[in-house]
CSV table of C-alpha atoms and ligand atoms in Angstrom, one decimal:
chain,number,residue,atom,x,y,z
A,390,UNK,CA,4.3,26.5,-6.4
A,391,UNK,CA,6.2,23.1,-5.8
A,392,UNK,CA,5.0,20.2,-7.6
A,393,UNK,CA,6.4,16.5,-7.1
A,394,UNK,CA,5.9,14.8,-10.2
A,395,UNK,CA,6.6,10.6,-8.8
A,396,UNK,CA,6.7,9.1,-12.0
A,397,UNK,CA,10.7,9.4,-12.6
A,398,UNK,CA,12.0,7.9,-15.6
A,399,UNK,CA,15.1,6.0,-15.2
A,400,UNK,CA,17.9,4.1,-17.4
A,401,UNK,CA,18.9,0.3,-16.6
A,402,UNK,CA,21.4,0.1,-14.5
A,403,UNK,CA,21.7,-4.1,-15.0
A,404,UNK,CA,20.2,-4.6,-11.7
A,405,UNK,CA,17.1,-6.5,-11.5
A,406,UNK,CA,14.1,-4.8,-12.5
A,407,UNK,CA,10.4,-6.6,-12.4
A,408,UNK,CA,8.1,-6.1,-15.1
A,409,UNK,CA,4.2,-4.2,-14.1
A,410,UNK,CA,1.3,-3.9,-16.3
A,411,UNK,CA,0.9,-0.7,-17.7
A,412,UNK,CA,-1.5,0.5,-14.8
A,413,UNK,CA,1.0,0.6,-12.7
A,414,UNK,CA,2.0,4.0,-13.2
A,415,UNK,CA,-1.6,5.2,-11.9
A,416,UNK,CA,-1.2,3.4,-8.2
A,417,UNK,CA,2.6,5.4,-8.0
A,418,UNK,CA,1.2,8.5,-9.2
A,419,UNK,CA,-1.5,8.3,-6.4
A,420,UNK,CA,1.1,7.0,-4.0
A,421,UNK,CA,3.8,9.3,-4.3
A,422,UNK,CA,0.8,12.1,-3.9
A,423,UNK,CA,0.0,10.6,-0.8
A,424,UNK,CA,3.9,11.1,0.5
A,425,UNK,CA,3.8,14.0,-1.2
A,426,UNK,CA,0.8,15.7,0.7
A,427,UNK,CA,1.6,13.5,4.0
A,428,UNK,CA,5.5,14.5,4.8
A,429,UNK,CA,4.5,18.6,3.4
A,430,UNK,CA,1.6,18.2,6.0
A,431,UNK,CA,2.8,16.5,8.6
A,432,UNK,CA,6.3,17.8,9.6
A,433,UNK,CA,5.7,20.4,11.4
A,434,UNK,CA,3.2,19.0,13.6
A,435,UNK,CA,5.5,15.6,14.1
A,436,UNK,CA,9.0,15.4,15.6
A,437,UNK,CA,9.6,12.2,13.5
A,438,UNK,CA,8.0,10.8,10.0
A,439,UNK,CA,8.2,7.1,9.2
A,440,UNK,CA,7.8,5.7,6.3
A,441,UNK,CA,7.0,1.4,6.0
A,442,UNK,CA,6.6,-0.1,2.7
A,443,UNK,CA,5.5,-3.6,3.0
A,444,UNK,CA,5.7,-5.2,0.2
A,445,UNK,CA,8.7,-3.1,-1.3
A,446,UNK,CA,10.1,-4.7,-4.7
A,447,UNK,CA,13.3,-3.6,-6.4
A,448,UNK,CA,12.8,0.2,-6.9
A,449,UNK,CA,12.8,0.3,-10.0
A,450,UNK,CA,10.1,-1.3,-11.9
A,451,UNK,CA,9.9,-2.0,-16.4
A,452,UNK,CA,6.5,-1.6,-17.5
A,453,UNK,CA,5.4,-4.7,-19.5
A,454,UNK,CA,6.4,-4.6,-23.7
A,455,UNK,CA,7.9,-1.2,-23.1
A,456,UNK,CA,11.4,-0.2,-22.4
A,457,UNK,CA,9.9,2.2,-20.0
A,458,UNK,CA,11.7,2.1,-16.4
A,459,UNK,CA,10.6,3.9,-13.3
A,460,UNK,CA,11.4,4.3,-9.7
A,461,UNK,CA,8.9,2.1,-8.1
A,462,UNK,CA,7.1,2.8,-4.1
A,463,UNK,CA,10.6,2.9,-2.1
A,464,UNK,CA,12.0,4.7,-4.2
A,465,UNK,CA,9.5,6.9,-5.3
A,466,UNK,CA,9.1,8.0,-1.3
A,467,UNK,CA,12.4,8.6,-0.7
A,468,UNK,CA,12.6,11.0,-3.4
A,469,UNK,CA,9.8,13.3,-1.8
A,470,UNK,CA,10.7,17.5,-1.7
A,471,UNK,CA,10.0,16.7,2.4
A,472,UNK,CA,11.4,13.5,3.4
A,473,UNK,CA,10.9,11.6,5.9
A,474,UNK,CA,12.8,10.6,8.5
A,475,UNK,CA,13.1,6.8,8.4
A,476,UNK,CA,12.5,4.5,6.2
A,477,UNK,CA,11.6,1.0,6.5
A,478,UNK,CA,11.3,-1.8,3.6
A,479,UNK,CA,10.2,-4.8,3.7
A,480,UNK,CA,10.4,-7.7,0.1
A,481,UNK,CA,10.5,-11.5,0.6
A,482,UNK,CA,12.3,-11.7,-2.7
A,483,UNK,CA,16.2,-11.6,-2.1
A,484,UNK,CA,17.6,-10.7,-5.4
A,485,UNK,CA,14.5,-7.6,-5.3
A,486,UNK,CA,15.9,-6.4,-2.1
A,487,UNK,CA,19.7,-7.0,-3.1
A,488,UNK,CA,19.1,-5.0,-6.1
A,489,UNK,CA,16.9,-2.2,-3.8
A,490,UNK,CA,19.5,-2.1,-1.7
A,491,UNK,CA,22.2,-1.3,-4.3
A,492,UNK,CA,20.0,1.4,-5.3
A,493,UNK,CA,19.0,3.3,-2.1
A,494,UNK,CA,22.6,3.1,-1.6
A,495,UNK,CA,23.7,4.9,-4.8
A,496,UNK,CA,20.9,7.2,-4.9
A,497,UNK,CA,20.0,8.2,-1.7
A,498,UNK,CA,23.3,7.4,0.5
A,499,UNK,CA,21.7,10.1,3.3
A,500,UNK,CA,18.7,8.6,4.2
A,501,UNK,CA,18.2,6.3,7.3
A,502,UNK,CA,17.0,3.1,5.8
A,503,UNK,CA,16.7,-0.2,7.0
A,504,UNK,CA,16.0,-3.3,4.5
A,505,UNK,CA,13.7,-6.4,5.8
A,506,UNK,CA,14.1,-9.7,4.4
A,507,UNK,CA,11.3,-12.1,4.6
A,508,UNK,CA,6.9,-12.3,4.3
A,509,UNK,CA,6.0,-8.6,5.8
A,510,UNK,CA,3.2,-10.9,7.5
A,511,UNK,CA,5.9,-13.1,9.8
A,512,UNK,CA,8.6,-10.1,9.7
A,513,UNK,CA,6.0,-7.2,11.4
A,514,UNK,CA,7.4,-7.5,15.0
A,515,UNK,CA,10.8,-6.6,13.4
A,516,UNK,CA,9.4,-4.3,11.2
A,517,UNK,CA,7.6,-2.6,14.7
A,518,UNK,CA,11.1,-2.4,16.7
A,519,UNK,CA,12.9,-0.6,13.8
A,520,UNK,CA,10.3,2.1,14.2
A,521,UNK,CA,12.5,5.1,16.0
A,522,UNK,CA,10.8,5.3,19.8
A,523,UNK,CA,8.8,8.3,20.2
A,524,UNK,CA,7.9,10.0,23.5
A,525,UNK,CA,5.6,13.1,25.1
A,526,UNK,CA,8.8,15.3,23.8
A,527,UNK,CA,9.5,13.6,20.4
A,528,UNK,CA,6.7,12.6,18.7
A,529,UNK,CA,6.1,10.0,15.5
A,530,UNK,CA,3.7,9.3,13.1
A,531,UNK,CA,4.5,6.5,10.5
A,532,UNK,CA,2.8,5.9,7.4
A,533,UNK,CA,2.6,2.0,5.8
A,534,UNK,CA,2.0,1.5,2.1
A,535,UNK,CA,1.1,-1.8,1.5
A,536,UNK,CA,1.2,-3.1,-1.7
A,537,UNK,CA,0.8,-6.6,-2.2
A,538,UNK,CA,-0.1,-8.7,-5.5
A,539,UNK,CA,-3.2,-10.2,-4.3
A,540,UNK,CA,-5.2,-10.9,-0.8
A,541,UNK,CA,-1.8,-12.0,0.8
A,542,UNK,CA,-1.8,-9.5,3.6
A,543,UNK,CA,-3.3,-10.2,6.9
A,544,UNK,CA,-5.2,-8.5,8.7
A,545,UNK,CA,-3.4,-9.6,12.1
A,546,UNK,CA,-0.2,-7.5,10.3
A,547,UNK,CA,-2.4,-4.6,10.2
A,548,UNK,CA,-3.4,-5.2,13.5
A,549,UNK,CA,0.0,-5.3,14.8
A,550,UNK,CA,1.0,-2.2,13.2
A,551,UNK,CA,-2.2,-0.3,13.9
A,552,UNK,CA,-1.5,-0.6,17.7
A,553,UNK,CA,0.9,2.0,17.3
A,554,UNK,CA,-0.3,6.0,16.1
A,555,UNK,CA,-0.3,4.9,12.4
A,556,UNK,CA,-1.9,5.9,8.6
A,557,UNK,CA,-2.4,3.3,6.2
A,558,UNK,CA,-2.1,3.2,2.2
A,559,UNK,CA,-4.0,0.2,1.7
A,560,UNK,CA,-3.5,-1.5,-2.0
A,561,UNK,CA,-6.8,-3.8,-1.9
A,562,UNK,CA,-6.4,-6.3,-5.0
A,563,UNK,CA,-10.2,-7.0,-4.2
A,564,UNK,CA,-10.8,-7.3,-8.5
A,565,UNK,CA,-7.8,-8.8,-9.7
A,566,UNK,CA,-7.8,-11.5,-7.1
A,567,UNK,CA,-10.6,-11.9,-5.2
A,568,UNK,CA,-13.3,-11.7,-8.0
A,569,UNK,CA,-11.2,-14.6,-10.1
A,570,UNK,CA,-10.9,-16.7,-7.3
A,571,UNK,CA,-13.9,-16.4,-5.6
A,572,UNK,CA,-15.2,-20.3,-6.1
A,573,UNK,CA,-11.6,-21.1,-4.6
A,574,UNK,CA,-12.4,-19.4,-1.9
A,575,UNK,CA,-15.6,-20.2,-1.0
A,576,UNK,CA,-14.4,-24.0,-0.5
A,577,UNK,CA,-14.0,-24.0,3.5
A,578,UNK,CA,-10.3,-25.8,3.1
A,579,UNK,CA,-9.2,-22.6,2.2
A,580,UNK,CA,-8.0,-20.1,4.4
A,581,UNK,CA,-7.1,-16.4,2.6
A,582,UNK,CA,-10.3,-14.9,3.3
A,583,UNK,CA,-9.8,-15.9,6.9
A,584,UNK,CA,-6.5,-14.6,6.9
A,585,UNK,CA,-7.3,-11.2,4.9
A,586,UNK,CA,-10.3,-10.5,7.4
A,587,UNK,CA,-8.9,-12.3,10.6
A,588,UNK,CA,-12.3,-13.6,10.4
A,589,UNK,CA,-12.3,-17.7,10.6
A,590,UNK,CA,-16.3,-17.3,10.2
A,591,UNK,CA,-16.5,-15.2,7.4
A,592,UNK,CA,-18.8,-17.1,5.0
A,593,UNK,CA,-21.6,-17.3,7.8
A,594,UNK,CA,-21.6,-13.9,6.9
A,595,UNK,CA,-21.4,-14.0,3.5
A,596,UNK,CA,-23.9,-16.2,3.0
A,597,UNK,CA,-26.7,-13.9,3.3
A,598,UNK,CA,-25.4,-12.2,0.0
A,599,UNK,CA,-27.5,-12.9,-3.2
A,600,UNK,CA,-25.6,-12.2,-5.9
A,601,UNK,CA,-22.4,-13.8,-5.0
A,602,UNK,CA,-19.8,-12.6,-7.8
A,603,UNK,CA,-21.3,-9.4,-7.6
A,604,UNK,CA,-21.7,-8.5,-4.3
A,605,UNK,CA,-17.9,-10.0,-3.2
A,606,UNK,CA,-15.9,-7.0,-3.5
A,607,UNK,CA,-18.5,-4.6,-1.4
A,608,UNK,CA,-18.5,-6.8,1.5
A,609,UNK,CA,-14.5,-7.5,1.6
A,610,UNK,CA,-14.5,-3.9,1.1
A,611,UNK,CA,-17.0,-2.8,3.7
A,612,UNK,CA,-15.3,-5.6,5.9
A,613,UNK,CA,-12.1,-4.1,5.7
A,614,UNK,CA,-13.7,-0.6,6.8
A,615,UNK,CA,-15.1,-2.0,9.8
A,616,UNK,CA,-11.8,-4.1,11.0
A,617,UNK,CA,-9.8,-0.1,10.7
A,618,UNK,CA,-13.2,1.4,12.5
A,619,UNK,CA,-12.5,-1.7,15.5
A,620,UNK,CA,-8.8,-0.7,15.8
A,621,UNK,CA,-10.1,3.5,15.7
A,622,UNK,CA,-9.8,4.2,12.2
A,623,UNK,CA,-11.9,6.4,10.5
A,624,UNK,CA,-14.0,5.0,7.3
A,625,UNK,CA,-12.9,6.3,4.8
A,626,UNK,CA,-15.4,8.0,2.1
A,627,UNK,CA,-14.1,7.5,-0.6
A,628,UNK,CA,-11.3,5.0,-2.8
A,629,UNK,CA,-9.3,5.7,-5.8
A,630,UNK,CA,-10.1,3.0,-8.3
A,631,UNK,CA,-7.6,2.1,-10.5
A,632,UNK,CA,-8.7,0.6,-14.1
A,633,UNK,CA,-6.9,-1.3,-17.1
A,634,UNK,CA,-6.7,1.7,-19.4
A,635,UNK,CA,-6.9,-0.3,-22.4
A,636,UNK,CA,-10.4,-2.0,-21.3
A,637,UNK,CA,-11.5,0.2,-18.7
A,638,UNK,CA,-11.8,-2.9,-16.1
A,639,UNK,CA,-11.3,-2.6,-12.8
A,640,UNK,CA,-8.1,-3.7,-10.9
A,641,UNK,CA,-7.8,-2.7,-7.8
A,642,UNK,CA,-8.5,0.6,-5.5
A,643,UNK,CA,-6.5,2.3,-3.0
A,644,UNK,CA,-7.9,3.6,0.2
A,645,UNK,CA,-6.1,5.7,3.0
A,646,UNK,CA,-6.9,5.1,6.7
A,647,UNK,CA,-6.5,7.1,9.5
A,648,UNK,CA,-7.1,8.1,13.0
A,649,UNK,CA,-7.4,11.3,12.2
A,650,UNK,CA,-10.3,13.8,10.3
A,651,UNK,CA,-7.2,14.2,7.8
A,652,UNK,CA,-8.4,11.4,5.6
A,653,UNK,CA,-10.9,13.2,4.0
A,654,UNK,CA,-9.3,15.7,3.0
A,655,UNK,CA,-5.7,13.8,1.7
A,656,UNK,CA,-8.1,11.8,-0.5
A,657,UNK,CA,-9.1,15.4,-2.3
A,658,UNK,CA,-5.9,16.7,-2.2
A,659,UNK,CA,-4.3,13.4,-3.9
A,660,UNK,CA,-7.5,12.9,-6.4
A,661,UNK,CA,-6.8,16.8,-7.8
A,662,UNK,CA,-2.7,15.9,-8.1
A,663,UNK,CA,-3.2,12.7,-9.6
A,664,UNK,CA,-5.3,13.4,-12.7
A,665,UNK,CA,-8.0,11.0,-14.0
A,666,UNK,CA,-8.4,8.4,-11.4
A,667,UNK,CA,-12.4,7.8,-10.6
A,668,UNK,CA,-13.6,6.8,-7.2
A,669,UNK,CA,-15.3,3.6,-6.3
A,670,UNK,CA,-19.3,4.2,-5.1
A,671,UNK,CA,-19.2,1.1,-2.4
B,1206,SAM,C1,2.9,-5.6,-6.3
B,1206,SAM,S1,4.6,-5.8,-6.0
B,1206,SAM,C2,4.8,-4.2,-5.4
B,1206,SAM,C3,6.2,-3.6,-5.6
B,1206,SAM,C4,6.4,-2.1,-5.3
B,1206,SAM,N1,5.7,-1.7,-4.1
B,1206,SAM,C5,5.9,-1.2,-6.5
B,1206,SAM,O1,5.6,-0.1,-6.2
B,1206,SAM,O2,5.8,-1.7,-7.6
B,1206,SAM,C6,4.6,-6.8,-4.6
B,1206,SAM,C7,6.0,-7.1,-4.0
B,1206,SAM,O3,5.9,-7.7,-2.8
B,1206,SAM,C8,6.7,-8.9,-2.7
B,1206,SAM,N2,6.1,-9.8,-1.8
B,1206,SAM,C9,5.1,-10.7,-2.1
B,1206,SAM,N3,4.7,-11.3,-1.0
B,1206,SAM,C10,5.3,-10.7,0.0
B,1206,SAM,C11,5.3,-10.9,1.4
B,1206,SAM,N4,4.5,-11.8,2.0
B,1206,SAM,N5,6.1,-10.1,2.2
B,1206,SAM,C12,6.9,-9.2,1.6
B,1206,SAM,N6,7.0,-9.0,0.3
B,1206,SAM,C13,6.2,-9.8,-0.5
B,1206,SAM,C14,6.9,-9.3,-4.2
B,1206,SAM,O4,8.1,-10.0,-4.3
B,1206,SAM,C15,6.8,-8.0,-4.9
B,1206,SAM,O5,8.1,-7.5,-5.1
């Protein structure tokens, strides 16, 4: 039986290379499962597959006090068994998508790739046109992995995106950022909430919440669900949480969203591949 293994150990090669906590290598092993399990599934049911990484970074990623180096998200999906047929990244950093670049081109000179430069949030009409048009006789479905260090994403990008037939690998950094910064954003001069929920009137919601610390992360969370349920996504049941092995702490979770009954069952599929991951019970 095949078996992609995504985390793909790699030499310097004196481009630049970011440095990731150690965790890291759980959100690429559930990532790559999710390419994995979407391009084996879905190409023969789709004329073309698009992949749309967001917040891209450099490809190749150090993890932090180690000399450990790995192919990070673009990288990691272009090196899928199946591949897709386009692919689309997007990194506001120059020299991370210089040094990308340099590395797509040396390592996967076949692929049809196209390099964004600029905030995935102001870029996604460009992002939209470099989609390949589909029609009744040539059929697309694009999946976005969106990856971003904190609440920086909009919802209005997902929005945009999600008028077209699209599935969504959401990266929600609900613990790292929006539990530490919660009293931040509670003051009404401050707009990422709004932004993250393209809801200006969020904390008249919010208010009702008792335990305010506490109950944060379930209603961005269940917020979230219900913005994908408004554009026709399905809610998904379940999220792969992703801890800080070392203290067990949460970080972050991951959750897939579809259009399609699919979800469900990609979720199982990429839980059994990607070995010790727990779910979040929101
Ligand atoms: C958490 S890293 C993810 C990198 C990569 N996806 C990975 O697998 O490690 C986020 C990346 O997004 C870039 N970034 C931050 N804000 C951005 C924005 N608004 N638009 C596009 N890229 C952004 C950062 O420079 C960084 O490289």
């Amino acid at each position: 039986m095949r078996k992609f293994k995504p985390l793909i150990e790699v030499d310097d090669d004196s481009l630049k290379i970011p440095e990731v906590g150690n965790w890291s290598t759980k959100k690429w092993s559930l990532m790559g499962a999710y390419c994995d399990i979407f391009t084996n599934g879905m190409r023969n049911m789709w004329n073309q597959l698009v992949y749309i990484d967001l917040f891209a970074g450099s490809g190749f990623a150090r993890i932090k006090n180690t000399n450990r180096i790995y192919y990070s998200s673009p990288l990691i999906a272009l090196s899928v068994p199946i591949k897709f047929d386009k692919y689309i990244f997007c990194e506001k950093d120059p020299e991370l998508l210089f040094a990308l670049k340099k590395r797509v081109t040396r390592l996967f000179p076949d692929q049809n790739v196209s390099f964004v430069l600029g905030d995935a949030n102001d870029e996604i009409e460009e992002i939209r046109n470099l989609m390949p048009a589909y029609s009744k006789g040539n059929t697309r479905l694009p999946f976005c992995f969106v990856d971003p260090f904190s609440l920086e994403l909009r919802f209005k990008t997902i929005q945009t995106l999600g008028q077209d037939l699209m599935d969504f690998l959401i990266l929600m950094a609900l613990y790292m950022d929006a539990n530490r910064n919660l009293n931040n954003y509670l003051n009404d001069n401050n707009d990422k909430i709004a932004l993250f929920t393209g809801d200006n009137n969020w904390r008249s919601e919010f208010v009702g919440y008792e335990n305010k610390q506490r109950d944060f992360i379930k209603y961005l969370s269940d917020k979230y669900d219900q913005n994908m349920m408004d554009l026709g996504y399905i809610k998904p049941a379940n999220k792969h949480l992703v801890r800080i092995a070392s203290s067990n702490l949460p970080l972050y979770y991951l959750a897939f969203y579809t259009k399609h009954n699919r979800g469900n069952d990609f979720y199982k599929k990429v839980k059994k591949t990607a070995t010790g991951q727990t779910e979040l019970g929101l």
